């Protein structure tokens, strides 16, 4: 008897697995059929078809001009659908921050400082320089245009010209006064233009 029970259980398991596979296949086939019927209903006179659009099953009496126009419209629709579904080749770069967001993070540094040469400036100067860079990008990308932010952009241009590409701590410490005064000057300018950060 134990042999028979094991054999029957094995048959039942195989049957259940087969039944589950058949059910999954049936569901997939039904879904595909529904998708096909939905897309055909819109182009061949089905329930959701556009009554002004020429039918895909045009009558044989339709003139060659109508048939050529239908083929041309179908080609254009296929091309538009192909363009809409194409994957972008390169990921889009994130948009610059809004001016108010970039300014808020710069403002967060107002209570901070460091002592050049004491070993505590790496984070502070690096952060302020980064915040100024992001604010510069945000102001240039703002819908008001760079002309609206003429003074802060000019101040940052002078600072970035002095700093060059070197963002090492010893180099930034040499320009401690310029970095902090640029930050403070931009803060003062922005306080006079509250519509830019509220």
mmCIF file with all atom_site columns, C-alpha atoms in Angstrom, residues 97-167:
data_model
loop_
_atom_site.group_PDB
_atom_site.id
_atom_site.type_symbol
_atom_site.label_atom_id
_atom_site.label_alt_id
_atom_site.label_comp_id
_atom_site.label_asym_id
_atom_site.label_entity_id
_atom_site.label_seq_id
_atom_site.pdbx_PDB_ins_code
_atom_site.Cartn_x
_atom_site.Cartn_y
_atom_site.Cartn_z
_atom_site.occupancy
_atom_site.B_iso_or_equiv
_atom_site.pdbx_formal_charge
_atom_site.auth_seq_id
_atom_site.auth_comp_id
_atom_site.auth_asym_id
_atom_site.auth_atom_id
_atom_site.pdbx_PDB_model_num
ATOM 1  C CA . UNK A 1 97  ? 18.061 72.355 -9.173  1.00 0.00 ? 97  UNK A CA 1
ATOM 2  C CA . UNK A 1 98  ? 15.624 75.199 -8.860  1.00 0.00 ? 98  UNK A CA 1
ATOM 3  C CA . UNK A 1 99  ? 17.237 78.440 -7.726  1.00 0.00 ? 99  UNK A CA 1
ATOM 4  C CA . UNK A 1 100 ? 15.299 78.429 -4.454  1.00 0.00 ? 100 UNK A CA 1
ATOM 5  C CA . UNK A 1 101 ? 16.464 74.875 -3.639  1.00 0.00 ? 101 UNK A CA 1
ATOM 6  C CA . UNK A 1 102 ? 20.088 75.593 -4.512  1.00 0.00 ? 102 UNK A CA 1
ATOM 7  C CA . UNK A 1 103 ? 19.981 78.824 -2.520  1.00 0.00 ? 103 UNK A CA 1
ATOM 8  C CA . UNK A 1 104 ? 18.451 77.044 0.484   1.00 0.00 ? 104 UNK A CA 1
ATOM 9  C CA . UNK A 1 105 ? 21.356 74.599 0.630   1.00 0.00 ? 105 UNK A CA 1
ATOM 10 C CA . UNK A 1 106 ? 23.827 77.475 0.295   1.00 0.00 ? 106 UNK A CA 1
ATOM 11 C CA . UNK A 1 107 ? 22.046 79.339 3.101   1.00 0.00 ? 107 UNK A CA 1
ATOM 12 C CA . UNK A 1 108 ? 22.477 76.290 5.311   1.00 0.00 ? 108 UNK A CA 1
ATOM 13 C CA . UNK A 1 109 ? 26.222 77.028 5.343   1.00 0.00 ? 109 UNK A CA 1
ATOM 14 C CA . UNK A 1 110 ? 25.833 80.590 6.698   1.00 0.00 ? 110 UNK A CA 1
ATOM 15 C CA . UNK A 1 111 ? 26.417 79.603 10.319  1.00 0.00 ? 111 UNK A CA 1
ATOM 16 C CA . UNK A 1 112 ? 29.453 77.485 9.489   1.00 0.00 ? 112 UNK A CA 1
ATOM 17 C CA . UNK A 1 113 ? 33.097 78.446 9.169   1.00 0.00 ? 113 UNK A CA 1
ATOM 18 C CA . UNK A 1 114 ? 36.574 77.032 9.600   1.00 0.00 ? 114 UNK A CA 1
ATOM 19 C CA . UNK A 1 115 ? 40.121 78.132 10.312  1.00 0.00 ? 115 UNK A CA 1
ATOM 20 C CA . UNK A 1 116 ? 42.457 77.773 7.327   1.00 0.00 ? 116 UNK A CA 1
ATOM 21 C CA . UNK A 1 117 ? 45.486 75.672 8.210   1.00 0.00 ? 117 UNK A CA 1
ATOM 22 C CA . UNK A 1 118 ? 43.840 74.111 11.282  1.00 0.00 ? 118 UNK A CA 1
ATOM 23 C CA . UNK A 1 119 ? 42.692 71.016 9.393   1.00 0.00 ? 119 UNK A CA 1
ATOM 24 C CA . UNK A 1 120 ? 38.959 71.678 9.692   1.00 0.00 ? 120 UNK A CA 1
ATOM 25 C CA . UNK A 1 121 ? 38.302 73.326 6.307   1.00 0.00 ? 121 UNK A CA 1
ATOM 26 C CA . UNK A 1 122 ? 38.091 70.364 3.929   1.00 0.00 ? 122 UNK A CA 1
ATOM 27 C CA . UNK A 1 123 ? 34.371 69.740 4.422   1.00 0.00 ? 123 UNK A CA 1
ATOM 28 C CA . UNK A 1 124 ? 33.306 73.376 4.836   1.00 0.00 ? 124 UNK A CA 1
ATOM 29 C CA . UNK A 1 125 ? 35.122 74.870 1.849   1.00 0.00 ? 125 UNK A CA 1
ATOM 30 C CA . UNK A 1 126 ? 34.321 71.878 -0.340  1.00 0.00 ? 126 UNK A CA 1
ATOM 31 C CA . UNK A 1 127 ? 30.636 72.155 0.531   1.00 0.00 ? 127 UNK A CA 1
ATOM 32 C CA . UNK A 1 128 ? 30.387 75.927 0.019   1.00 0.00 ? 128 UNK A CA 1
ATOM 33 C CA . UNK A 1 129 ? 32.188 75.641 -3.323  1.00 0.00 ? 129 UNK A CA 1
ATOM 34 C CA . UNK A 1 130 ? 29.863 72.821 -4.395  1.00 0.00 ? 130 UNK A CA 1
ATOM 35 C CA . UNK A 1 131 ? 26.766 74.777 -3.309  1.00 0.00 ? 131 UNK A CA 1
ATOM 36 C CA . UNK A 1 132 ? 27.958 77.827 -5.260  1.00 0.00 ? 132 UNK A CA 1
ATOM 37 C CA . UNK A 1 133 ? 28.528 75.645 -8.339  1.00 0.00 ? 133 UNK A CA 1
ATOM 38 C CA . UNK A 1 134 ? 25.007 74.203 -8.111  1.00 0.00 ? 134 UNK A CA 1
ATOM 39 C CA . UNK A 1 135 ? 23.493 77.659 -7.587  1.00 0.00 ? 135 UNK A CA 1
ATOM 40 C CA . UNK A 1 136 ? 25.387 78.910 -10.653 1.00 0.00 ? 136 UNK A CA 1
ATOM 41 C CA . UNK A 1 137 ? 23.918 76.063 -12.738 1.00 0.00 ? 137 UNK A CA 1
ATOM 42 C CA . UNK A 1 138 ? 20.410 76.683 -11.374 1.00 0.00 ? 138 UNK A CA 1
ATOM 43 C CA . UNK A 1 139 ? 20.561 80.411 -12.128 1.00 0.00 ? 139 UNK A CA 1
ATOM 44 C CA . UNK A 1 140 ? 21.731 79.785 -15.687 1.00 0.00 ? 140 UNK A CA 1
ATOM 45 C CA . UNK A 1 141 ? 18.903 77.271 -16.258 1.00 0.00 ? 141 UNK A CA 1
ATOM 46 C CA . UNK A 1 142 ? 16.187 79.392 -14.625 1.00 0.00 ? 142 UNK A CA 1
ATOM 47 C CA . UNK A 1 143 ? 13.328 80.540 -16.896 1.00 0.00 ? 143 UNK A CA 1
ATOM 48 C CA . UNK A 1 144 ? 14.047 84.177 -15.932 1.00 0.00 ? 144 UNK A CA 1
ATOM 49 C CA . UNK A 1 145 ? 17.363 83.790 -17.701 1.00 0.00 ? 145 UNK A CA 1
ATOM 50 C CA . UNK A 1 146 ? 20.920 84.521 -16.620 1.00 0.00 ? 146 UNK A CA 1
ATOM 51 C CA . UNK A 1 147 ? 20.358 88.260 -17.153 1.00 0.00 ? 147 UNK A CA 1
ATOM 52 C CA . UNK A 1 148 ? 18.106 88.325 -14.102 1.00 0.00 ? 148 UNK A CA 1
ATOM 53 C CA . UNK A 1 149 ? 20.931 86.936 -11.937 1.00 0.00 ? 149 UNK A CA 1
ATOM 54 C CA . UNK A 1 150 ? 23.614 89.150 -13.450 1.00 0.00 ? 150 UNK A CA 1
ATOM 55 C CA . UNK A 1 151 ? 25.373 90.179 -10.206 1.00 0.00 ? 151 UNK A CA 1
ATOM 56 C CA . UNK A 1 152 ? 25.560 86.757 -8.474  1.00 0.00 ? 152 UNK A CA 1
ATOM 57 C CA . UNK A 1 153 ? 26.634 85.053 -11.705 1.00 0.00 ? 153 UNK A CA 1
ATOM 58 C CA . UNK A 1 154 ? 29.362 87.670 -12.206 1.00 0.00 ? 154 UNK A CA 1
ATOM 59 C CA . UNK A 1 155 ? 30.585 87.174 -8.621  1.00 0.00 ? 155 UNK A CA 1
ATOM 60 C CA . UNK A 1 156 ? 30.692 83.397 -9.043  1.00 0.00 ? 156 UNK A CA 1
ATOM 61 C CA . UNK A 1 157 ? 32.473 83.728 -12.392 1.00 0.00 ? 157 UNK A CA 1
ATOM 62 C CA . UNK A 1 158 ? 35.231 85.780 -10.737 1.00 0.00 ? 158 UNK A CA 1
ATOM 63 C CA . UNK A 1 159 ? 35.527 83.228 -7.911  1.00 0.00 ? 159 UNK A CA 1
ATOM 64 C CA . UNK A 1 160 ? 35.576 80.206 -10.239 1.00 0.00 ? 160 UNK A CA 1
ATOM 65 C CA . UNK A 1 161 ? 38.175 81.973 -12.396 1.00 0.00 ? 161 UNK A CA 1
ATOM 66 C CA . UNK A 1 162 ? 40.461 82.295 -9.371  1.00 0.00 ? 162 UNK A CA 1
ATOM 67 C CA . UNK A 1 163 ? 39.840 78.727 -8.189  1.00 0.00 ? 163 UNK A CA 1
ATOM 68 C CA . UNK A 1 164 ? 40.313 77.089 -11.559 1.00 0.00 ? 164 UNK A CA 1
ATOM 69 C CA . UNK A 1 165 ? 39.705 73.337 -11.583 1.00 0.00 ? 165 UNK A CA 1
ATOM 70 C CA . UNK A 1 166 ? 41.684 72.608 -8.419  1.00 0.00 ? 166 UNK A CA 1
ATOM 71 C CA . UNK A 1 167 ? 39.321 71.750 -5.552  1.00 0.00 ? 167 UNK A CA 1
#
